[in-house]
Amino acid sequence: QSPTGTPLTTNRGFEVYEVTQSNVLGQFALSEQYTPSHFTGDVANKALERLTKQSDPFFLTVSFHNPHPPMTPANKHLEYYWNNRDQLALPRTTSLNNSAYFNIVGKIPDYGDSSKLQEWTALYYALIEEIDEEIGVLLQTLGDQVNNTLVIFTSDHGEMLGAHGKREKNTFYEESSKVPLILSWPGKIRPNTKVEEKVSHLDLFATILDYAGASHLDDSDGMSLRRFIEARPTNVDFDEDVVFAGE
C-alpha cells in the first residue's frame, strides 16, 4: 500500500536496474504494531523484563533492521514527515561528477530530483522514529537499573539518500560510512562527553569488557575506548593514526 506516490520504482529504468527491496518505497500496509521494528522491540522488551528480574549480570543485543530498505514505515510515524517533506534538507550535492564511483554506477536521474529525494527522506526519517519509540520502551523497562547498565547505541552503516547521486551504503562517502556511536552509563560516563578521535566498532568488545571489569578476558584486536571517554593520557603516536585503504 503506497499512498506516497513515490515514482522511484517505475520511473527511468528503476525496475530493470534492480528489482529488490532497495526499490520498495511507500507506507506499511498494516498498523505500527505489525512492523518489523515493533516485532523486534517487543521480543527484546519481553527478554529485558525477564533479565531485569534476575540477580545475575546480563548482556542483551537488540538488532533492529530499520532504518533500511524496504522503506515502508507505518502511517503513525510517516504522516508528519510526509506532510512536511518539502521542508526536509537535501544533500549538498546530488552529482556524481568528480566522483571515484562515476564509472562504477551510472547516475540514475531520479537521485538528482529534489522532490523525489524528499519523499525518500520522509520515509527514512519515519523509520528512524520507529526505532526511537522502541528504544524508549526498552529504557523505560530498564527503569532504575539504567544506573547500573552500560547502554550502547550504534549502527553498521549510514545511508546516502541521494548524496553524490547515490543510494544505500557500499561507498566510503561520509553519509554512508559515518555512524552514530552513543554510550551511556550514569555515574560512569559524564553526560555530554564527546570523543573527537576516530574510533571503530572493532573497539567495542574491548570497551564493554573494560567497563564490566573483565579486561583480562579480552583477546580481541580492538582497544577499549574508555581512555578517550575519560580523557586519560593516550599514546599519541598510535591513537591518532587512521588507516584508509583504497584505489
PDB file of C-alpha atoms in Angstrom:
ATOM      1  CA  GLN A   1       0.000   0.000   0.000  1.00  0.00           C
ATOM      2  CA  SER A   2       1.678   3.191  -1.138  1.00  0.00           C
ATOM      3  CA  PRO A   3      -0.203   6.483  -0.831  1.00  0.00           C
ATOM      4  CA  THR A   4       3.049   8.395  -1.177  1.00  0.00           C
ATOM      5  CA  GLY A   5       3.081   8.419  -4.967  1.00  0.00           C
ATOM      6  CA  THR A   6       6.833   7.868  -4.993  1.00  0.00           C
ATOM      7  CA  PRO A   7       7.693   7.007  -8.626  1.00  0.00           C
ATOM      8  CA  LEU A   8      11.207   5.759  -7.971  1.00  0.00           C
ATOM      9  CA  THR A   9      10.321   2.108  -8.573  1.00  0.00           C
ATOM     10  CA  THR A  10       8.820   2.638 -12.006  1.00  0.00           C
ATOM     11  CA  ASN A  11      10.454   5.736 -13.484  1.00  0.00           C
ATOM     12  CA  ARG A  12      13.589   5.995 -15.608  1.00  0.00           C
ATOM     13  CA  GLY A  13      14.622   2.385 -15.526  1.00  0.00           C
ATOM     14  CA  PHE A  14      14.363   1.565 -11.851  1.00  0.00           C
ATOM     15  CA  GLU A  15      12.514  -1.689 -12.475  1.00  0.00           C
ATOM     16  CA  VAL A  16      15.150  -3.016 -14.831  1.00  0.00           C
ATOM     17  CA  TYR A  17      18.042  -1.538 -12.853  1.00  0.00           C
ATOM     18  CA  GLU A  18      17.404  -3.611  -9.755  1.00  0.00           C
ATOM     19  CA  VAL A  19      14.210  -5.287  -8.605  1.00  0.00           C
ATOM     20  CA  THR A  20      14.963  -5.790  -4.918  1.00  0.00           C
ATOM     21  CA  GLN A  21      13.896  -4.460  -1.534  1.00  0.00           C
ATOM     22  CA  SER A  22      16.063  -1.406  -2.252  1.00  0.00           C
ATOM     23  CA  ASN A  23      13.365  -0.082  -4.584  1.00  0.00           C
ATOM     24  CA  VAL A  24      10.370  -0.766  -2.342  1.00  0.00           C
ATOM     25  CA  LEU A  25       9.083   2.581  -1.092  1.00  0.00           C
ATOM     26  CA  GLY A  26       5.775   3.505   0.486  1.00  0.00           C
ATOM     27  CA  GLN A  27       3.596   3.093   3.553  1.00  0.00           C
ATOM     28  CA  PHE A  28       3.450  -0.144   5.543  1.00  0.00           C
ATOM     29  CA  ALA A  29       0.117  -1.821   4.788  1.00  0.00           C
ATOM     30  CA  LEU A  30      -0.721  -2.618   8.428  1.00  0.00           C
ATOM     31  CA  SER A  31      -0.671  -0.610  11.644  1.00  0.00           C
ATOM     32  CA  GLU A  32       2.504   0.080  13.607  1.00  0.00           C
ATOM     33  CA  GLN A  33       2.159  -2.926  15.948  1.00  0.00           C
ATOM     34  CA  TYR A  34       2.838  -5.222  12.976  1.00  0.00           C
ATOM     35  CA  THR A  35       6.005  -3.555  11.692  1.00  0.00           C
ATOM     36  CA  PRO A  36       9.368  -5.362  11.820  1.00  0.00           C
ATOM     37  CA  SER A  37      10.581  -2.610  14.168  1.00  0.00           C
ATOM     38  CA  HIS A  38       7.845  -3.291  16.693  1.00  0.00           C
ATOM     39  CA  PHE A  39       8.257  -7.050  16.404  1.00  0.00           C
ATOM     40  CA  THR A  40      11.968  -6.755  17.257  1.00  0.00           C
ATOM     41  CA  GLY A  41      11.300  -4.239  20.020  1.00  0.00           C
ATOM     42  CA  ASP A  42       8.527  -6.319  21.559  1.00  0.00           C
ATOM     43  CA  VAL A  43      10.614  -9.507  21.686  1.00  0.00           C
ATOM     44  CA  ALA A  44      13.548  -7.566  23.144  1.00  0.00           C
ATOM     45  CA  ASN A  45      11.311  -5.932  25.738  1.00  0.00           C
ATOM     46  CA  LYS A  46       9.983  -9.294  26.895  1.00  0.00           C
ATOM     47  CA  ALA A  47      13.569 -10.538  27.239  1.00  0.00           C
ATOM     48  CA  LEU A  48      14.535  -7.412  29.178  1.00  0.00           C
ATOM     49  CA  GLU A  49      11.597  -7.814  31.543  1.00  0.00           C
ATOM     50  CA  ARG A  50      12.869 -11.286  32.375  1.00  0.00           C
ATOM     51  CA  LEU A  51      16.533 -10.281  32.646  1.00  0.00           C
ATOM     52  CA  THR A  52      15.911  -7.343  34.976  1.00  0.00           C
ATOM     53  CA  LYS A  53      14.231  -9.671  37.480  1.00  0.00           C
ATOM     54  CA  GLN A  54      17.310 -11.830  37.935  1.00  0.00           C
ATOM     55  CA  SER A  55      20.279 -11.082  40.176  1.00  0.00           C
ATOM     56  CA  ASP A  56      22.977 -12.123  37.693  1.00  0.00           C
ATOM     57  CA  PRO A  57      24.566  -9.643  35.266  1.00  0.00           C
ATOM     58  CA  PHE A  58      23.105  -9.754  31.764  1.00  0.00           C
ATOM     59  CA  PHE A  59      24.051  -8.847  28.209  1.00  0.00           C
ATOM     60  CA  LEU A  60      21.346  -8.082  25.652  1.00  0.00           C
ATOM     61  CA  THR A  61      21.839  -7.289  21.973  1.00  0.00           C
ATOM     62  CA  VAL A  62      18.865  -5.754  20.150  1.00  0.00           C
ATOM     63  CA  SER A  63      19.368  -5.589  16.391  1.00  0.00           C
ATOM     64  CA  PHE A  64      16.758  -3.535  14.523  1.00  0.00           C
ATOM     65  CA  HIS A  65      16.648  -3.969  10.745  1.00  0.00           C
ATOM     66  CA  ASN A  66      15.362  -0.451  10.193  1.00  0.00           C
ATOM     67  CA  PRO A  67      16.036   2.194   9.020  1.00  0.00           C
ATOM     68  CA  HIS A  68      16.713   0.124   5.930  1.00  0.00           C
ATOM     69  CA  PRO A  69      15.085  -0.847   2.664  1.00  0.00           C
ATOM     70  CA  PRO A  70      12.321  -1.638   2.057  1.00  0.00           C
ATOM     71  CA  MET A  71      11.395   1.930   3.021  1.00  0.00           C
ATOM     72  CA  THR A  72       7.909   1.194   4.347  1.00  0.00           C
ATOM     73  CA  PRO A  73       7.153   2.895   7.684  1.00  0.00           C
ATOM     74  CA  ALA A  74       3.721   2.762   9.289  1.00  0.00           C
ATOM     75  CA  ASN A  75       1.429   5.765   8.909  1.00  0.00           C
ATOM     76  CA  LYS A  76       1.797   6.645  12.607  1.00  0.00           C
ATOM     77  CA  HIS A  77       5.399   7.697  12.013  1.00  0.00           C
ATOM     78  CA  LEU A  78       5.203   8.619   8.346  1.00  0.00           C
ATOM     79  CA  GLU A  79       2.343  11.120   8.399  1.00  0.00           C
ATOM     80  CA  TYR A  80       4.267  14.005   9.979  1.00  0.00           C
ATOM     81  CA  TYR A  81       7.320  13.699   7.739  1.00  0.00           C
ATOM     82  CA  TRP A  82       5.255  13.126   4.615  1.00  0.00           C
ATOM     83  CA  ASN A  83       3.129  16.203   5.258  1.00  0.00           C
ATOM     84  CA  ASN A  84       6.295  18.267   5.793  1.00  0.00           C
ATOM     85  CA  ARG A  85       8.531  16.637   3.195  1.00  0.00           C
ATOM     86  CA  ASP A  86       9.077  19.858   1.271  1.00  0.00           C
ATOM     87  CA  GLN A  87      10.910  21.224   4.344  1.00  0.00           C
ATOM     88  CA  LEU A  88      13.351  18.307   4.613  1.00  0.00           C
ATOM     89  CA  ALA A  89      17.001  19.078   3.965  1.00  0.00           C
ATOM     90  CA  LEU A  90      18.552  17.880   0.727  1.00  0.00           C
ATOM     91  CA  PRO A  91      22.127  16.625   0.150  1.00  0.00           C
ATOM     92  CA  ARG A  92      24.702  19.307  -0.578  1.00  0.00           C
ATOM     93  CA  THR A  93      25.482  17.576  -3.854  1.00  0.00           C
ATOM     94  CA  THR A  94      23.477  15.058  -5.873  1.00  0.00           C
ATOM     95  CA  SER A  95      26.005  14.871  -8.700  1.00  0.00           C
ATOM     96  CA  LEU A  96      28.423  12.054  -9.499  1.00  0.00           C
ATOM     97  CA  ASN A  97      30.750  14.498 -11.245  1.00  0.00           C
ATOM     98  CA  ASN A  98      34.325  14.153  -9.966  1.00  0.00           C
ATOM     99  CA  SER A  99      33.288  11.045  -8.047  1.00  0.00           C
ATOM    100  CA  ALA A 100      35.500   7.962  -7.808  1.00  0.00           C
ATOM    101  CA  TYR A 101      32.308   5.945  -8.328  1.00  0.00           C
ATOM    102  CA  PHE A 102      31.285   7.584 -11.604  1.00  0.00           C
ATOM    103  CA  ASN A 103      32.465   4.692 -13.779  1.00  0.00           C
ATOM    104  CA  ILE A 104      31.141   2.034 -11.409  1.00  0.00           C
ATOM    105  CA  VAL A 105      27.497   3.022 -11.081  1.00  0.00           C
ATOM    106  CA  GLY A 106      25.953   5.329 -13.632  1.00  0.00           C
ATOM    107  CA  LYS A 107      23.882   8.165 -12.194  1.00  0.00           C
ATOM    108  CA  ILE A 108      20.135   7.491 -12.156  1.00  0.00           C
ATOM    109  CA  PRO A 109      18.410  10.861 -12.785  1.00  0.00           C
ATOM    110  CA  ASP A 110      15.830  10.343 -10.036  1.00  0.00           C
ATOM    111  CA  TYR A 111      18.533  10.788  -7.379  1.00  0.00           C
ATOM    112  CA  GLY A 112      19.001  14.339  -8.565  1.00  0.00           C
ATOM    113  CA  ASP A 113      15.291  15.186  -8.339  1.00  0.00           C
ATOM    114  CA  SER A 114      14.677  17.231  -5.179  1.00  0.00           C
ATOM    115  CA  SER A 115      11.012  16.321  -4.719  1.00  0.00           C
ATOM    116  CA  LYS A 116      11.684  12.601  -5.087  1.00  0.00           C
ATOM    117  CA  LEU A 117      14.615  12.744  -2.693  1.00  0.00           C
ATOM    118  CA  GLN A 118      12.422  14.489  -0.115  1.00  0.00           C
ATOM    119  CA  GLU A 119       9.814  11.749  -0.476  1.00  0.00           C
ATOM    120  CA  TRP A 120      12.507   9.164   0.099  1.00  0.00           C
ATOM    121  CA  THR A 121      13.919  11.102   3.078  1.00  0.00           C
ATOM    122  CA  ALA A 122      10.475  11.328   4.678  1.00  0.00           C
ATOM    123  CA  LEU A 123      10.216   7.549   4.591  1.00  0.00           C
ATOM    124  CA  TYR A 124      13.717   7.128   6.017  1.00  0.00           C
ATOM    125  CA  TYR A 125      13.133   9.586   8.862  1.00  0.00           C
ATOM    126  CA  ALA A 126       9.879   7.839   9.738  1.00  0.00           C
ATOM    127  CA  LEU A 127      11.732   4.530  10.051  1.00  0.00           C
ATOM    128  CA  ILE A 128      14.221   6.219  12.399  1.00  0.00           C
ATOM    129  CA  GLU A 129      11.350   7.416  14.573  1.00  0.00           C
ATOM    130  CA  GLU A 130      10.011   3.854  14.723  1.00  0.00           C
ATOM    131  CA  ILE A 131      13.320   2.801  16.276  1.00  0.00           C
ATOM    132  CA  ASP A 132      13.356   5.793  18.635  1.00  0.00           C
ATOM    133  CA  GLU A 133       9.991   4.762  20.005  1.00  0.00           C
ATOM    134  CA  GLU A 134      11.005   1.138  20.535  1.00  0.00           C
ATOM    135  CA  ILE A 135      14.250   2.111  22.280  1.00  0.00           C
ATOM    136  CA  GLY A 136      12.276   4.431  24.550  1.00  0.00           C
ATOM    137  CA  VAL A 137      10.137   1.481  25.640  1.00  0.00           C
ATOM    138  CA  LEU A 138      13.248  -0.579  26.398  1.00  0.00           C
ATOM    139  CA  LEU A 139      14.782   2.188  28.502  1.00  0.00           C
ATOM    140  CA  GLN A 140      11.514   2.556  30.400  1.00  0.00           C
ATOM    141  CA  THR A 141      11.521  -1.171  31.129  1.00  0.00           C
ATOM    142  CA  LEU A 142      15.135  -0.957  32.298  1.00  0.00           C
ATOM    143  CA  GLY A 143      13.969   1.581  34.878  1.00  0.00           C
ATOM    144  CA  ASP A 144      16.351   2.275  37.764  1.00  0.00           C
ATOM    145  CA  GLN A 145      18.695  -0.426  36.516  1.00  0.00           C
ATOM    146  CA  VAL A 146      19.818   2.040  33.869  1.00  0.00           C
ATOM    147  CA  ASN A 147      22.151   3.366  36.595  1.00  0.00           C
ATOM    148  CA  ASN A 148      23.972   0.042  36.617  1.00  0.00           C
ATOM    149  CA  THR A 149      23.872  -0.684  32.888  1.00  0.00           C
ATOM    150  CA  LEU A 150      26.138   0.253  30.000  1.00  0.00           C
ATOM    151  CA  VAL A 151      23.840   1.133  27.104  1.00  0.00           C
ATOM    152  CA  ILE A 152      25.357   1.361  23.618  1.00  0.00           C
ATOM    153  CA  PHE A 153      23.556   2.632  20.531  1.00  0.00           C
ATOM    154  CA  THR A 154      25.228   2.289  17.152  1.00  0.00           C
ATOM    155  CA  SER A 155      24.645   1.239  13.544  1.00  0.00           C
ATOM    156  CA  ASP A 156      26.513  -0.755  10.930  1.00  0.00           C
ATOM    157  CA  HIS A 157      26.228   1.848   8.169  1.00  0.00           C
ATOM    158  CA  GLY A 158      24.627   5.113   7.143  1.00  0.00           C
ATOM    159  CA  GLU A 159      22.546   5.989   4.066  1.00  0.00           C
ATOM    160  CA  MET A 160      23.468   8.057   1.032  1.00  0.00           C
ATOM    161  CA  LEU A 161      19.891   9.326   0.479  1.00  0.00           C
ATOM    162  CA  GLY A 162      20.818  10.746  -2.905  1.00  0.00           C
ATOM    163  CA  ALA A 163      24.071  12.398  -1.831  1.00  0.00           C
ATOM    164  CA  HIS A 164      26.642  12.312  -4.646  1.00  0.00           C
ATOM    165  CA  GLY A 165      23.938  10.766  -6.814  1.00  0.00           C
ATOM    166  CA  LYS A 166      23.955   7.520  -4.858  1.00  0.00           C
ATOM    167  CA  ARG A 167      21.774   5.464  -2.562  1.00  0.00           C
ATOM    168  CA  GLU A 168      22.216   2.882   0.183  1.00  0.00           C
ATOM    169  CA  LYS A 169      25.712   2.156   1.591  1.00  0.00           C
ATOM    170  CA  ASN A 170      28.682   0.461  -0.133  1.00  0.00           C
ATOM    171  CA  THR A 171      30.753   3.656  -0.502  1.00  0.00           C
ATOM    172  CA  PHE A 172      33.262   5.477   1.666  1.00  0.00           C
ATOM    173  CA  TYR A 173      31.483   8.803   1.497  1.00  0.00           C
ATOM    174  CA  GLU A 174      30.679  10.202   4.934  1.00  0.00           C
ATOM    175  CA  GLU A 175      26.919   9.769   4.508  1.00  0.00           C
ATOM    176  CA  SER A 176      27.430   6.016   4.194  1.00  0.00           C
ATOM    177  CA  SER A 177      30.409   5.279   6.437  1.00  0.00           C
ATOM    178  CA  LYS A 178      29.835   7.609   9.397  1.00  0.00           C
ATOM    179  CA  VAL A 179      27.546   6.066  12.007  1.00  0.00           C
ATOM    180  CA  PRO A 180      26.232   7.005  15.453  1.00  0.00           C
ATOM    181  CA  LEU A 181      28.076   5.614  18.479  1.00  0.00           C
ATOM    182  CA  ILE A 182      26.483   6.603  21.773  1.00  0.00           C
ATOM    183  CA  LEU A 183      27.454   5.138  25.153  1.00  0.00           C
ATOM    184  CA  SER A 184      25.562   5.831  28.362  1.00  0.00           C
ATOM    185  CA  TRP A 185      26.189   4.750  31.952  1.00  0.00           C
ATOM    186  CA  PRO A 186      25.106   7.256  34.626  1.00  0.00           C
ATOM    187  CA  GLY A 187      27.842   7.715  37.210  1.00  0.00           C
ATOM    188  CA  LYS A 188      30.455   6.125  34.942  1.00  0.00           C
ATOM    189  CA  ILE A 189      30.276   8.260  31.807  1.00  0.00           C
ATOM    190  CA  ARG A 190      29.857  12.023  32.141  1.00  0.00           C
ATOM    191  CA  PRO A 191      26.838  13.444  30.278  1.00  0.00           C
ATOM    192  CA  ASN A 192      27.637  15.317  27.055  1.00  0.00           C
ATOM    193  CA  THR A 193      31.100  13.753  26.765  1.00  0.00           C
ATOM    194  CA  LYS A 194      32.261  13.920  23.165  1.00  0.00           C
ATOM    195  CA  VAL A 195      35.149  11.903  21.769  1.00  0.00           C
ATOM    196  CA  GLU A 196      36.839  13.616  18.829  1.00  0.00           C
ATOM    197  CA  GLU A 197      39.214  10.785  17.932  1.00  0.00           C
ATOM    198  CA  LYS A 198      38.444   8.450  15.045  1.00  0.00           C
ATOM    199  CA  VAL A 199      37.193   5.190  16.530  1.00  0.00           C
ATOM    200  CA  SER A 200      35.907   1.886  15.231  1.00  0.00           C
ATOM    201  CA  HIS A 201      33.383  -0.817  16.055  1.00  0.00           C
ATOM    202  CA  LEU A 202      36.422  -3.051  16.368  1.00  0.00           C
ATOM    203  CA  ASP A 203      36.981  -1.446  19.777  1.00  0.00           C
ATOM    204  CA  LEU A 204      33.513  -2.062  21.220  1.00  0.00           C
ATOM    205  CA  PHE A 205      34.162  -5.570  22.527  1.00  0.00           C
ATOM    206  CA  ALA A 206      37.223  -4.377  24.444  1.00  0.00           C
ATOM    207  CA  THR A 207      35.287  -1.360  25.722  1.00  0.00           C
ATOM    208  CA  ILE A 208      32.420  -3.477  27.063  1.00  0.00           C
ATOM    209  CA  LEU A 209      34.807  -5.849  28.865  1.00  0.00           C
ATOM    210  CA  ASP A 210      36.719  -2.873  30.305  1.00  0.00           C
ATOM    211  CA  TYR A 211      33.595  -1.330  31.854  1.00  0.00           C
ATOM    212  CA  ALA A 212      32.490  -4.772  33.061  1.00  0.00           C
ATOM    213  CA  GLY A 213      35.776  -5.252  34.876  1.00  0.00           C
ATOM    214  CA  ALA A 214      36.696  -8.174  32.655  1.00  0.00           C
ATOM    215  CA  SER A 215      39.528  -6.819  30.528  1.00  0.00           C
ATOM    216  CA  HIS A 216      41.552  -9.920  31.361  1.00  0.00           C
ATOM    217  CA  LEU A 217      39.159 -11.860  29.108  1.00  0.00           C
ATOM    218  CA  ASP A 218      39.782  -9.605  26.120  1.00  0.00           C
ATOM    219  CA  ASP A 219      41.639 -11.334  23.307  1.00  0.00           C
ATOM    220  CA  SER A 220      40.156  -9.138  20.563  1.00  0.00           C
ATOM    221  CA  ASP A 221      42.052  -6.951  18.093  1.00  0.00           C
ATOM    222  CA  GLY A 222      40.417  -3.796  19.449  1.00  0.00           C
ATOM    223  CA  MET A 223      41.333  -1.419  22.267  1.00  0.00           C
ATOM    224  CA  SER A 224      38.994  -0.041  24.913  1.00  0.00           C
ATOM    225  CA  LEU A 225      37.631   3.416  24.176  1.00  0.00           C
ATOM    226  CA  ARG A 226      37.418   4.187  27.875  1.00  0.00           C
ATOM    227  CA  ARG A 227      40.718   6.106  27.742  1.00  0.00           C
ATOM    228  CA  PHE A 228      39.152   8.550  25.296  1.00  0.00           C
ATOM    229  CA  ILE A 229      35.832   8.750  27.130  1.00  0.00           C
ATOM    230  CA  GLU A 230      37.598   9.601  30.402  1.00  0.00           C
ATOM    231  CA  ALA A 231      40.151  11.873  28.664  1.00  0.00           C
ATOM    232  CA  ARG A 232      43.117   9.934  30.003  1.00  0.00           C
ATOM    233  CA  PRO A 233      46.626  10.409  28.563  1.00  0.00           C
ATOM    234  CA  THR A 234      46.963   8.374  25.369  1.00  0.00           C
ATOM    235  CA  ASN A 235      49.736   7.206  23.092  1.00  0.00           C
ATOM    236  CA  VAL A 236      49.572   9.985  20.506  1.00  0.00           C
ATOM    237  CA  ASP A 237      51.879   8.159  18.093  1.00  0.00           C
ATOM    238  CA  PHE A 238      49.400   5.297  17.982  1.00  0.00           C
ATOM    239  CA  ASP A 239      45.968   6.587  18.923  1.00  0.00           C
ATOM    240  CA  GLU A 240      45.917   9.441  16.435  1.00  0.00           C
ATOM    241  CA  ASP A 241      46.724   7.229  13.437  1.00  0.00           C
ATOM    242  CA  VAL A 242      43.950   6.413  10.986  1.00  0.00           C
ATOM    243  CA  VAL A 243      44.380   3.878   8.197  1.00  0.00           C
ATOM    244  CA  PHE A 244      42.374   4.208   4.992  1.00  0.00           C
ATOM    245  CA  ALA A 245      42.834   1.831   2.095  1.00  0.00           C
ATOM    246  CA  GLY A 246      41.536   2.431  -1.410  1.00  0.00           C
ATOM    247  CA  GLU A 247      42.468   2.750  -5.040  1.00  0.00           C
TER     248      GLU A 247
END
